[in-house]
PDB file of C-alpha atoms and ligand atoms in Angstrom:
ATOM      1  CA  MET A   1       4.742 -23.819 -60.636  1.00  0.00           C
ATOM      2  CA  SER A   2       2.458 -26.837 -59.644  1.00  0.00           C
ATOM      3  CA  LYS A   3       3.248 -27.862 -56.397  1.00  0.00           C
ATOM      4  CA  PRO A   4       4.200 -31.901 -55.439  1.00  0.00           C
ATOM      5  CA  LEU A   5       0.991 -32.803 -53.558  1.00  0.00           C
ATOM      6  CA  GLU A   6      -1.564 -30.814 -55.652  1.00  0.00           C
ATOM      7  CA  ASN A   7      -4.965 -32.572 -56.350  1.00  0.00           C
ATOM      8  CA  LYS A   8      -4.089 -35.009 -53.078  1.00  0.00           C
ATOM      9  CA  LEU A   9      -5.868 -35.612 -50.189  1.00  0.00           C
ATOM     10  CA  ALA A  10      -4.388 -36.074 -46.952  1.00  0.00           C
ATOM     11  CA  LEU A  11      -6.200 -36.502 -43.917  1.00  0.00           C
ATOM     12  CA  VAL A  12      -4.123 -35.607 -40.878  1.00  0.00           C
ATOM     13  CA  THR A  13      -5.109 -37.132 -37.462  1.00  0.00           C
ATOM     14  CA  GLY A  14      -4.719 -35.402 -34.388  1.00  0.00           C
ATOM     15  CA  SER A  15      -4.070 -31.771 -35.772  1.00  0.00           C
ATOM     16  CA  SER A  16      -5.702 -29.098 -34.199  1.00  0.00           C
ATOM     17  CA  ARG A  17      -1.944 -28.882 -31.853  1.00  0.00           C
ATOM     18  CA  GLY A  18       1.482 -30.002 -31.830  1.00  0.00           C
ATOM     19  CA  ILE A  19       3.188 -32.210 -34.367  1.00  0.00           C
ATOM     20  CA  GLY A  20      -0.019 -32.836 -36.496  1.00  0.00           C
ATOM     21  CA  ALA A  21      -0.848 -29.200 -36.758  1.00  0.00           C
ATOM     22  CA  ALA A  22       2.675 -28.314 -38.258  1.00  0.00           C
ATOM     23  CA  ILE A  23       2.285 -31.606 -40.699  1.00  0.00           C
ATOM     24  CA  ALA A  24      -1.132 -30.335 -41.901  1.00  0.00           C
ATOM     25  CA  ILE A  25       0.234 -26.839 -42.733  1.00  0.00           C
ATOM     26  CA  ARG A  26       3.456 -28.093 -44.167  1.00  0.00           C
ATOM     27  CA  LEU A  27       1.348 -30.927 -46.895  1.00  0.00           C
ATOM     28  CA  ALA A  28      -1.142 -28.064 -47.350  1.00  0.00           C
ATOM     29  CA  ALA A  29       1.823 -25.456 -48.438  1.00  0.00           C
ATOM     30  CA  GLU A  30       2.843 -28.496 -50.737  1.00  0.00           C
ATOM     31  CA  GLY A  31      -0.561 -28.659 -52.418  1.00  0.00           C
ATOM     32  CA  ALA A  32      -2.528 -31.187 -50.540  1.00  0.00           C
ATOM     33  CA  ASP A  33      -5.982 -30.847 -49.390  1.00  0.00           C
ATOM     34  CA  VAL A  34      -6.049 -31.333 -45.835  1.00  0.00           C
ATOM     35  CA  ILE A  35      -8.700 -32.982 -43.282  1.00  0.00           C
ATOM     36  CA  VAL A  36      -7.508 -31.702 -40.000  1.00  0.00           C
ATOM     37  CA  ASN A  37      -8.832 -34.006 -37.236  1.00  0.00           C
ATOM     38  CA  TYR A  38      -9.106 -32.979 -33.698  1.00  0.00           C
ATOM     39  CA  ALA A  39     -11.323 -34.356 -30.589  1.00  0.00           C
ATOM     40  CA  ALA A  40     -11.409 -31.676 -28.250  1.00  0.00           C
ATOM     41  CA  SER A  41     -10.390 -28.697 -29.329  1.00  0.00           C
ATOM     42  CA  PRO A  42     -12.590 -27.018 -32.084  1.00  0.00           C
ATOM     43  CA  ASN A  43     -11.141 -23.449 -32.145  1.00  0.00           C
ATOM     44  CA  ARG A  44      -7.391 -24.636 -32.288  1.00  0.00           C
ATOM     45  CA  ALA A  45      -8.566 -26.742 -35.572  1.00  0.00           C
ATOM     46  CA  LYS A  46     -10.427 -23.849 -36.823  1.00  0.00           C
ATOM     47  CA  ALA A  47      -6.928 -21.985 -36.292  1.00  0.00           C
ATOM     48  CA  VAL A  48      -4.800 -24.485 -38.290  1.00  0.00           C
ATOM     49  CA  VAL A  49      -7.582 -24.367 -41.008  1.00  0.00           C
ATOM     50  CA  SER A  50      -7.634 -20.582 -40.953  1.00  0.00           C
ATOM     51  CA  GLN A  51      -3.564 -20.519 -41.355  1.00  0.00           C
ATOM     52  CA  ILE A  52      -3.818 -22.710 -44.209  1.00  0.00           C
ATOM     53  CA  THR A  53      -6.346 -20.916 -45.991  1.00  0.00           C
ATOM     54  CA  ASN A  54      -4.938 -17.513 -45.357  1.00  0.00           C
ATOM     55  CA  ALA A  55      -1.992 -18.724 -47.095  1.00  0.00           C
ATOM     56  CA  GLY A  56      -3.838 -20.288 -50.377  1.00  0.00           C
ATOM     57  CA  GLY A  57      -4.269 -23.880 -49.295  1.00  0.00           C
ATOM     58  CA  HIS A  58      -7.424 -26.034 -48.589  1.00  0.00           C
ATOM     59  CA  ALA A  59      -8.276 -27.365 -45.514  1.00  0.00           C
ATOM     60  CA  GLU A  60     -11.488 -28.712 -43.262  1.00  0.00           C
ATOM     61  CA  ALA A  61     -11.344 -29.695 -39.866  1.00  0.00           C
ATOM     62  CA  VAL A  62     -13.438 -32.596 -38.962  1.00  0.00           C
ATOM     63  CA  ALA A  63     -14.043 -33.316 -35.263  1.00  0.00           C
ATOM     64  CA  ALA A  64     -14.025 -37.272 -34.236  1.00  0.00           C
ATOM     65  CA  ASP A  65     -12.791 -38.635 -30.924  1.00  0.00           C
ATOM     66  CA  LEU A  66     -10.560 -41.702 -32.142  1.00  0.00           C
ATOM     67  CA  SER A  67     -10.282 -43.419 -28.822  1.00  0.00           C
ATOM     68  CA  THR A  68     -13.569 -44.858 -29.727  1.00  0.00           C
ATOM     69  CA  ILE A  69     -14.966 -46.764 -32.317  1.00  0.00           C
ATOM     70  CA  GLU A  70     -17.621 -44.953 -33.335  1.00  0.00           C
ATOM     71  CA  GLY A  71     -15.110 -41.746 -33.668  1.00  0.00           C
ATOM     72  CA  THR A  72     -13.162 -43.689 -36.062  1.00  0.00           C
ATOM     73  CA  LYS A  73     -15.757 -44.621 -37.872  1.00  0.00           C
ATOM     74  CA  ALA A  74     -17.116 -41.191 -38.166  1.00  0.00           C
ATOM     75  CA  LEU A  75     -13.581 -39.673 -39.183  1.00  0.00           C
ATOM     76  CA  VAL A  76     -13.874 -42.602 -41.971  1.00  0.00           C
ATOM     77  CA  ALA A  77     -17.664 -41.224 -43.230  1.00  0.00           C
ATOM     78  CA  SER A  78     -15.997 -37.725 -43.618  1.00  0.00           C
ATOM     79  CA  ILE A  79     -13.864 -38.660 -45.876  1.00  0.00           C
ATOM     80  CA  ASP A  80     -16.473 -39.553 -49.049  1.00  0.00           C
ATOM     81  CA  LYS A  81     -17.833 -35.895 -47.694  1.00  0.00           C
ATOM     82  CA  VAL A  82     -15.351 -33.461 -47.231  1.00  0.00           C
ATOM     83  CA  PHE A  83     -14.604 -30.343 -50.017  1.00  0.00           C
ATOM     84  CA  GLY A  84     -18.183 -31.245 -51.516  1.00  0.00           C
ATOM     85  CA  GLY A  85     -17.433 -34.823 -52.383  1.00  0.00           C
ATOM     86  CA  LYS A  86     -14.774 -33.210 -55.095  1.00  0.00           C
ATOM     87  CA  PHE A  87     -12.341 -36.435 -54.115  1.00  0.00           C
ATOM     88  CA  GLY A  88     -15.267 -38.717 -54.309  1.00  0.00           C
ATOM     89  CA  GLY A  89     -13.991 -40.743 -51.584  1.00  0.00           C
ATOM     90  CA  ARG A  90     -10.619 -40.910 -52.657  1.00  0.00           C
ATOM     91  CA  LEU A  91      -7.637 -40.677 -49.966  1.00  0.00           C
ATOM     92  CA  ASP A  92      -3.996 -40.246 -51.567  1.00  0.00           C
ATOM     93  CA  ILE A  93      -2.741 -39.817 -47.462  1.00  0.00           C
ATOM     94  CA  LEU A  94      -3.131 -40.572 -44.250  1.00  0.00           C
ATOM     95  CA  VAL A  95      -1.017 -39.653 -41.204  1.00  0.00           C
ATOM     96  CA  ASN A  96      -1.512 -41.229 -38.384  1.00  0.00           C
ATOM     97  CA  ASN A  97      -0.757 -38.913 -35.903  1.00  0.00           C
ATOM     98  CA  ALA A  98      -3.123 -38.810 -32.939  1.00  0.00           C
ATOM     99  CA  GLY A  99      -1.669 -40.326 -30.002  1.00  0.00           C
ATOM    100  CA  MET A 100      -1.493 -39.824 -26.013  1.00  0.00           C
ATOM    101  CA  VAL A 101       0.731 -40.821 -23.321  1.00  0.00           C
ATOM    102  CA  LYS A 102       0.525 -40.679 -19.056  1.00  0.00           C
ATOM    103  CA  PHE A 103       3.835 -40.633 -17.505  1.00  0.00           C
ATOM    104  CA  GLY A 104       4.151 -42.685 -14.068  1.00  0.00           C
ATOM    105  CA  PRO A 105       5.272 -45.916 -12.343  1.00  0.00           C
ATOM    106  CA  PHE A 106       3.753 -49.016 -14.370  1.00  0.00           C
ATOM    107  CA  LEU A 107       2.808 -50.860 -10.909  1.00  0.00           C
ATOM    108  CA  GLU A 108       1.166 -47.786  -9.758  1.00  0.00           C
ATOM    109  CA  SER A 109      -0.757 -47.261 -13.308  1.00  0.00           C
ATOM    110  CA  PRO A 110      -4.977 -47.381 -12.964  1.00  0.00           C
ATOM    111  CA  ASP A 111      -6.671 -50.377 -14.876  1.00  0.00           C
ATOM    112  CA  ASP A 112      -7.488 -48.669 -17.945  1.00  0.00           C
ATOM    113  CA  PHE A 113      -4.099 -47.591 -18.589  1.00  0.00           C
ATOM    114  CA  TYR A 114      -3.599 -49.947 -21.364  1.00  0.00           C
ATOM    115  CA  ASP A 115      -7.044 -49.391 -23.313  1.00  0.00           C
ATOM    116  CA  LYS A 116      -6.197 -45.567 -23.019  1.00  0.00           C
ATOM    117  CA  HIS A 117      -3.104 -45.903 -24.486  1.00  0.00           C
ATOM    118  CA  PHE A 118      -3.986 -48.615 -26.665  1.00  0.00           C
ATOM    119  CA  ASN A 119      -7.159 -47.315 -28.089  1.00  0.00           C
ATOM    120  CA  LEU A 120      -5.961 -44.288 -29.518  1.00  0.00           C
ATOM    121  CA  ASN A 121      -2.473 -45.108 -30.089  1.00  0.00           C
ATOM    122  CA  VAL A 122      -2.782 -48.564 -31.678  1.00  0.00           C
ATOM    123  CA  ARG A 123      -6.551 -49.231 -32.333  1.00  0.00           C
ATOM    124  CA  SER A 124      -7.189 -46.380 -34.514  1.00  0.00           C
ATOM    125  CA  LEU A 125      -4.404 -46.098 -36.735  1.00  0.00           C
ATOM    126  CA  ILE A 126      -5.057 -49.916 -37.708  1.00  0.00           C
ATOM    127  CA  THR A 127      -8.306 -49.246 -38.192  1.00  0.00           C
ATOM    128  CA  LEU A 128      -8.073 -46.074 -40.510  1.00  0.00           C
ATOM    129  CA  SER A 129      -5.159 -47.183 -42.373  1.00  0.00           C
ATOM    130  CA  LYS A 130      -7.179 -50.639 -43.549  1.00  0.00           C
ATOM    131  CA  ASP A 131      -9.904 -47.861 -44.497  1.00  0.00           C
ATOM    132  CA  ALA A 132      -7.177 -45.780 -46.165  1.00  0.00           C
ATOM    133  CA  ALA A 133      -5.358 -48.525 -48.115  1.00  0.00           C
ATOM    134  CA  LYS A 134      -8.800 -49.747 -49.581  1.00  0.00           C
ATOM    135  CA  ARG A 135      -9.180 -46.257 -50.984  1.00  0.00           C
ATOM    136  CA  MET A 136      -5.558 -46.043 -51.995  1.00  0.00           C
ATOM    137  CA  ILE A 137      -5.240 -49.441 -53.497  1.00  0.00           C
ATOM    138  CA  LYS A 138      -8.078 -47.977 -56.169  1.00  0.00           C
ATOM    139  CA  THR A 139      -6.053 -45.473 -57.589  1.00  0.00           C
ATOM    140  CA  GLY A 140      -2.981 -47.546 -57.374  1.00  0.00           C
ATOM    141  CA  TRP A 141      -0.981 -44.828 -55.229  1.00  0.00           C
ATOM    142  CA  GLY A 142      -1.096 -43.917 -51.765  1.00  0.00           C
ATOM    143  CA  ARG A 143       0.906 -42.837 -48.596  1.00  0.00           C
ATOM    144  CA  ILE A 144       0.428 -44.421 -44.576  1.00  0.00           C
ATOM    145  CA  ILE A 145       2.538 -42.512 -42.273  1.00  0.00           C
ATOM    146  CA  ASN A 146       2.029 -43.387 -38.983  1.00  0.00           C
ATOM    147  CA  ILE A 147       3.385 -41.609 -36.118  1.00  0.00           C
ATOM    148  CA  GLY A 148       5.400 -44.007 -33.575  1.00  0.00           C
ATOM    149  CA  SER A 149       8.664 -42.590 -31.330  1.00  0.00           C
ATOM    150  CA  CYS A 150      11.752 -42.575 -30.563  1.00  0.00           C
ATOM    151  CA  HIS A 151      10.579 -44.741 -27.297  1.00  0.00           C
ATOM    152  CA  GLY A 152       9.539 -47.487 -30.479  1.00  0.00           C
ATOM    153  CA  GLU A 153      12.857 -47.836 -30.926  1.00  0.00           C
ATOM    154  CA  ALA A 154      14.105 -48.767 -27.504  1.00  0.00           C
ATOM    155  CA  ALA A 155      12.997 -48.045 -23.856  1.00  0.00           C
ATOM    156  CA  ALA A 156      15.437 -45.455 -23.365  1.00  0.00           C
ATOM    157  CA  PHE A 157      13.077 -43.905 -20.423  1.00  0.00           C
ATOM    158  CA  PRO A 158      11.796 -45.086 -17.573  1.00  0.00           C
ATOM    159  CA  GLY A 159       8.003 -43.746 -17.051  1.00  0.00           C
ATOM    160  CA  VAL A 160       6.132 -44.871 -20.350  1.00  0.00           C
ATOM    161  CA  THR A 161       5.950 -48.207 -20.035  1.00  0.00           C
ATOM    162  CA  MET A 162       2.726 -48.243 -21.886  1.00  0.00           C
ATOM    163  CA  TYR A 163       3.390 -45.547 -23.944  1.00  0.00           C
ATOM    164  CA  VAL A 164       6.536 -47.629 -25.529  1.00  0.00           C
ATOM    165  CA  ALA A 165       4.337 -50.673 -25.696  1.00  0.00           C
ATOM    166  CA  THR A 166       2.114 -49.054 -27.890  1.00  0.00           C
ATOM    167  CA  LYS A 167       4.875 -47.467 -30.323  1.00  0.00           C
ATOM    168  CA  PHE A 168       6.646 -50.556 -30.518  1.00  0.00           C
ATOM    169  CA  ALA A 169       3.379 -52.002 -32.233  1.00  0.00           C
ATOM    170  CA  VAL A 170       3.424 -49.164 -34.132  1.00  0.00           C
ATOM    171  CA  ARG A 171       6.757 -49.793 -36.024  1.00  0.00           C
ATOM    172  CA  GLY A 172       5.617 -53.367 -36.320  1.00  0.00           C
ATOM    173  CA  PHE A 173       2.458 -53.120 -37.828  1.00  0.00           C
ATOM    174  CA  THR A 174       3.920 -50.381 -40.037  1.00  0.00           C
ATOM    175  CA  ARG A 175       6.785 -53.185 -41.411  1.00  0.00           C
ATOM    176  CA  ALA A 176       3.881 -55.594 -41.878  1.00  0.00           C
ATOM    177  CA  LEU A 177       1.667 -53.582 -43.496  1.00  0.00           C
ATOM    178  CA  SER A 178       3.896 -52.360 -45.856  1.00  0.00           C
ATOM    179  CA  ARG A 179       4.917 -56.373 -47.218  1.00  0.00           C
ATOM    180  CA  GLU A 180       0.821 -56.301 -47.691  1.00  0.00           C
ATOM    181  CA  LEU A 181       0.498 -53.149 -49.879  1.00  0.00           C
ATOM    182  CA  GLY A 182       4.210 -52.809 -51.350  1.00  0.00           C
ATOM    183  CA  PRO A 183       3.007 -54.448 -54.912  1.00  0.00           C
ATOM    184  CA  THR A 184      -0.312 -51.919 -54.888  1.00  0.00           C
ATOM    185  CA  GLY A 185       1.575 -48.612 -55.136  1.00  0.00           C
ATOM    186  CA  VAL A 186       0.826 -47.912 -51.168  1.00  0.00           C
ATOM    187  CA  THR A 187       3.615 -47.042 -48.814  1.00  0.00           C
ATOM    188  CA  VAL A 188       3.858 -47.640 -45.407  1.00  0.00           C
ATOM    189  CA  ASN A 189       6.456 -45.765 -43.017  1.00  0.00           C
ATOM    190  CA  ASN A 190       6.588 -44.496 -39.395  1.00  0.00           C
ATOM    191  CA  VAL A 191       8.329 -41.491 -38.498  1.00  0.00           C
ATOM    192  CA  GLN A 192       9.608 -41.857 -34.957  1.00  0.00           C
ATOM    193  CA  PRO A 193       9.961 -37.914 -33.418  1.00  0.00           C
ATOM    194  CA  GLY A 194      12.699 -37.367 -30.300  1.00  0.00           C
ATOM    195  CA  ALA A 195      10.910 -35.523 -27.784  1.00  0.00           C
ATOM    196  CA  VAL A 196       9.371 -32.384 -29.448  1.00  0.00           C
ATOM    197  CA  ASP A 197       8.157 -28.806 -27.825  1.00  0.00           C
ATOM    198  CA  THR A 198       4.562 -29.535 -27.586  1.00  0.00           C
ATOM    199  CA  GLU A 199       1.916 -30.232 -24.834  1.00  0.00           C
ATOM    200  CA  LEU A 200       2.438 -33.270 -24.790  1.00  0.00           C
ATOM    201  CA  SER A 201       6.104 -33.254 -23.963  1.00  0.00           C
ATOM    202  CA  PRO A 202       7.148 -32.982 -20.068  1.00  0.00           C
ATOM    203  CA  ASP A 203       7.621 -28.958 -19.456  1.00  0.00           C
ATOM    204  CA  ASP A 204      10.509 -27.324 -20.875  1.00  0.00           C
ATOM    205  CA  ASN A 205      11.747 -26.290 -17.115  1.00  0.00           C
ATOM    206  CA  GLY A 206      11.354 -29.603 -14.993  1.00  0.00           C
ATOM    207  CA  PRO A 207      13.484 -32.026 -14.373  1.00  0.00           C
ATOM    208  CA  ALA A 208      11.494 -34.814 -16.734  1.00  0.00           C
ATOM    209  CA  ALA A 209      12.748 -32.779 -19.776  1.00  0.00           C
ATOM    210  CA  GLN A 210      16.238 -31.853 -18.830  1.00  0.00           C
ATOM    211  CA  ALA A 211      16.599 -35.495 -18.771  1.00  0.00           C
ATOM    212  CA  MET A 212      15.092 -36.173 -22.042  1.00  0.00           C
ATOM    213  CA  LYS A 213      17.461 -33.146 -23.503  1.00  0.00           C
ATOM    214  CA  LYS A 214      20.467 -35.200 -22.281  1.00  0.00           C
ATOM    215  CA  LEU A 215      19.379 -38.275 -24.302  1.00  0.00           C
ATOM    216  CA  MET A 216      19.266 -36.534 -27.238  1.00  0.00           C
ATOM    217  CA  SER A 217      22.838 -35.482 -28.577  1.00  0.00           C
ATOM    218  CA  VAL A 218      21.358 -32.045 -29.878  1.00  0.00           C
ATOM    219  CA  GLY A 219      20.818 -30.896 -26.276  1.00  0.00           C
ATOM    220  CA  ARG A 220      17.433 -29.328 -27.191  1.00  0.00           C
ATOM    221  CA  TYR A 221      13.544 -30.344 -27.879  1.00  0.00           C
ATOM    222  CA  GLY A 222      12.403 -31.104 -31.018  1.00  0.00           C
ATOM    223  CA  ARG A 223      10.344 -28.221 -33.102  1.00  0.00           C
ATOM    224  CA  PRO A 224       6.805 -29.558 -34.768  1.00  0.00           C
ATOM    225  CA  GLU A 225       8.080 -28.271 -38.233  1.00  0.00           C
ATOM    226  CA  GLU A 226      11.155 -30.770 -38.423  1.00  0.00           C
ATOM    227  CA  ILE A 227       9.013 -33.786 -37.843  1.00  0.00           C
ATOM    228  CA  ALA A 228       6.528 -32.084 -40.304  1.00  0.00           C
ATOM    229  CA  SER A 229       9.354 -31.894 -43.048  1.00  0.00           C
ATOM    230  CA  ALA A 230      10.284 -35.806 -42.661  1.00  0.00           C
ATOM    231  CA  VAL A 231       6.670 -36.347 -42.940  1.00  0.00           C
ATOM    232  CA  SER A 232       6.552 -34.104 -46.378  1.00  0.00           C
ATOM    233  CA  PHE A 233       9.187 -36.088 -47.817  1.00  0.00           C
ATOM    234  CA  LEU A 234       7.601 -39.460 -47.133  1.00  0.00           C
ATOM    235  CA  ALA A 235       4.289 -38.167 -48.899  1.00  0.00           C
ATOM    236  CA  SER A 236       6.014 -37.311 -51.813  1.00  0.00           C
ATOM    237  CA  PRO A 237       6.335 -39.241 -55.148  1.00  0.00           C
ATOM    238  CA  ASP A 238      10.102 -38.807 -54.773  1.00  0.00           C
ATOM    239  CA  SER A 239      10.017 -41.526 -51.864  1.00  0.00           C
ATOM    240  CA  ALA A 240       8.242 -44.212 -53.692  1.00  0.00           C
ATOM    241  CA  PHE A 241      10.928 -46.790 -53.395  1.00  0.00           C
ATOM    242  CA  ILE A 242      11.045 -46.193 -49.104  1.00  0.00           C
ATOM    243  CA  ASN A 243       8.680 -48.998 -47.599  1.00  0.00           C
ATOM    244  CA  GLY A 244       8.323 -50.585 -44.419  1.00  0.00           C
ATOM    245  CA  GLU A 245      10.684 -47.757 -42.775  1.00  0.00           C
ATOM    246  CA  SER A 246      10.923 -46.152 -39.464  1.00  0.00           C
ATOM    247  CA  LEU A 247      12.823 -42.969 -39.856  1.00  0.00           C
ATOM    248  CA  THR A 248      13.868 -41.552 -36.221  1.00  0.00           C
ATOM    249  CA  VAL A 249      13.698 -38.080 -36.472  1.00  0.00           C
ATOM    250  CA  ASP A 250      14.958 -38.134 -32.616  1.00  0.00           C
ATOM    251  CA  GLY A 251      17.821 -35.231 -32.219  1.00  0.00           C
ATOM    252  CA  GLY A 252      20.049 -38.397 -31.722  1.00  0.00           C
ATOM    253  CA  TRP A 253      18.090 -39.974 -28.959  1.00  0.00           C
ATOM    254  CA  ASN A 254      18.413 -43.544 -30.365  1.00  0.00           C
ATOM    255  CA  ALA A 255      22.175 -43.111 -32.173  1.00  0.00           C
TER     256      ALA A 255
HETATM  257  N1  NAP B 301       5.713 -34.060 -28.572  1.00  0.00           N
HETATM  258  C1  NAP B 301       6.750 -35.461 -28.354  1.00  0.00           C
HETATM  259  O1  NAP B 301       7.597 -35.322 -27.628  1.00  0.00           O
HETATM  260  C2  NAP B 301       6.923 -37.073 -29.455  1.00  0.00           C
HETATM  261  C3  NAP B 301       7.646 -37.529 -29.341  1.00  0.00           C
HETATM  262  C4  NAP B 301       7.381 -38.708 -30.400  1.00  0.00           C
HETATM  263  C5  NAP B 301       5.856 -38.928 -30.971  1.00  0.00           C
HETATM  264  N2  NAP B 301       5.275 -38.353 -30.617  1.00  0.00           N
HETATM  265  C6  NAP B 301       4.289 -38.591 -31.441  1.00  0.00           C
HETATM  266  O2  NAP B 301       3.924 -37.587 -32.001  1.00  0.00           O
HETATM  267  C7  NAP B 301       2.243 -37.743 -32.215  1.00  0.00           C
HETATM  268  C8  NAP B 301       1.670 -36.213 -31.910  1.00  0.00           C
HETATM  269  O3  NAP B 301       2.405 -35.720 -30.659  1.00  0.00           O
HETATM  270  P1  NAP B 301       1.622 -34.258 -29.961  1.00  0.00           P
HETATM  271  O4  NAP B 301       3.155 -34.324 -29.434  1.00  0.00           O
HETATM  272  O5  NAP B 301       1.183 -33.465 -31.221  1.00  0.00           O
HETATM  273  O6  NAP B 301       0.754 -34.167 -28.991  1.00  0.00           O
HETATM  274  P2  NAP B 301      -0.318 -33.344 -28.518  1.00  0.00           P
HETATM  275  O7  NAP B 301       0.638 -31.654 -28.659  1.00  0.00           O
HETATM  276  O8  NAP B 301      -0.517 -33.556 -27.400  1.00  0.00           O
HETATM  277  O9  NAP B 301      -1.214 -33.221 -29.784  1.00  0.00           O
HETATM  278  C9  NAP B 301      -2.154 -33.985 -29.985  1.00  0.00           C
HETATM  279  C10 NAP B 301      -2.942 -34.245 -30.791  1.00  0.00           C
HETATM  280  O10 NAP B 301      -3.743 -35.135 -30.740  1.00  0.00           O
HETATM  281  C11 NAP B 301      -5.195 -34.675 -30.388  1.00  0.00           C
HETATM  282  N3  NAP B 301      -6.022 -35.730 -30.037  1.00  0.00           N
HETATM  283  C12 NAP B 301      -5.934 -36.203 -28.494  1.00  0.00           C
HETATM  284  N4  NAP B 301      -6.997 -36.814 -28.438  1.00  0.00           N
HETATM  285  C13 NAP B 301      -7.194 -37.625 -29.559  1.00  0.00           C
HETATM  286  C14 NAP B 301      -8.312 -38.447 -29.745  1.00  0.00           C
HETATM  287  N5  NAP B 301      -9.043 -39.258 -29.060  1.00  0.00           N
HETATM  288  N6  NAP B 301      -8.919 -38.404 -31.065  1.00  0.00           N
HETATM  289  C15 NAP B 301      -8.308 -37.612 -32.049  1.00  0.00           C
HETATM  290  N7  NAP B 301      -7.582 -36.602 -31.732  1.00  0.00           N
HETATM  291  C16 NAP B 301      -7.476 -36.858 -30.260  1.00  0.00           C
HETATM  292  C17 NAP B 301      -4.878 -33.647 -30.039  1.00  0.00           C
HETATM  293  O11 NAP B 301      -6.538 -32.827 -30.605  1.00  0.00           O
HETATM  294  P3  NAP B 301      -7.820 -32.461 -28.824  1.00  0.00           P
HETATM  295  O12 NAP B 301      -6.805 -31.638 -28.306  1.00  0.00           O
HETATM  296  O13 NAP B 301      -8.512 -31.706 -30.029  1.00  0.00           O
HETATM  297  O14 NAP B 301      -8.363 -33.499 -28.970  1.00  0.00           O
HETATM  298  C18 NAP B 301      -3.937 -32.887 -30.843  1.00  0.00           C
HETATM  299  O15 NAP B 301      -4.502 -32.566 -32.161  1.00  0.00           O
HETATM  300  C19 NAP B 301       1.919 -38.253 -30.818  1.00  0.00           C
HETATM  301  O16 NAP B 301       1.421 -39.834 -31.650  1.00  0.00           O
HETATM  302  C20 NAP B 301       3.024 -38.698 -30.048  1.00  0.00           C
HETATM  303  O17 NAP B 301       3.005 -40.089 -29.469  1.00  0.00           O
HETATM  304  C21 NAP B 301       5.010 -36.830 -29.789  1.00  0.00           C
END
C-alpha cells in the first residue's frame, strides 16, 4: 500500500533529538525521504538516520549550524545534493524545528541574548522558508511547518521573555507568509507545543517543571511523538485547506 508522503522530500531542522527527531521518524514512516539536520551531535543524528533506515525508510544527516548565516546557506545548498540528487532541487516539506531557550530574568540577561535567540529561532526559519517556498512554488505543492510554542500564544510563564518574543515572531511570520503563498499550493502553518519531555525543558523533577505541569490541564509533559503526529497531519495532503493556522498541542496550557 502506498504511503501518503511517498516520493516527497522533507527537511526537518534540528532533528538529531527531541521533537525534531520524532518528526523526522514520523515523516519517514509516512513515506517521505528525510533530511535530518543537526549542528553539534553527529552521533545522535546518525542514530536517527539508522532508526529510519532500519524501519525501511530513507534519511540522510546534514550538519549545519543554523545560528549562522553560513550554516543556513550550507543547509540550503545540501537540498540539491541529498539522496544522490534524485529530487533535482525539489523540496516538498520544510519543518522549521531547530530552536533554543535560555531561562532567566530578562534584566540580568547578557548582551548577546537577542542574537542568540533570534538568529536561530527566527532568522534561520525565515531564510529557509524563503528558499523552500521558491522550490515548492515550482511544483505547485508544498508544506512549510514552523515549530512555535505555547509561549507564542501568551506569556504565561516568567523568565523566558526573549524566547516568548521569538515565538510570537514565528506566529506572525506564519500568518503573513500564508497570505502570500496561499494561491500557489504551498501552505504555511505553525505547531505550538506545550512543555514537552526533551532536553530543552526544565528537569522533570525540578520546581520549574512542576510549575509548567500545573499550567497544563493534562498535568504532564508532552511526548515528542505527540507533536510529531500534529506535524504529520499538517504535512499530509489531507490538510490542504489549513493555511496560516497556529495549532496548539499544549496539553491545555493556553485553554
Ligand atoms: N521541549 C519543549 O517543551 C518545547 C515546547 C514548545 C516548543 N518547543 C520548540 O520545539 C523545537 C524543538 O525543541 P526540543 O525540545 O526538541 O529541543 P532540544 O531537545 O533541545 O533539541 C534541539 C534540536 O535542535 C538542534 N539545534 C540546536 N541548535 C542548533 C543550531 N544552531 N543549528 C541547527 N540545529 C540546532 C539540536 O541539534 P544539535 O544538538 O546537534 O545541535 C537538536 O536536534 C524548538 O523550536 C523549541 O522552541 C519545545
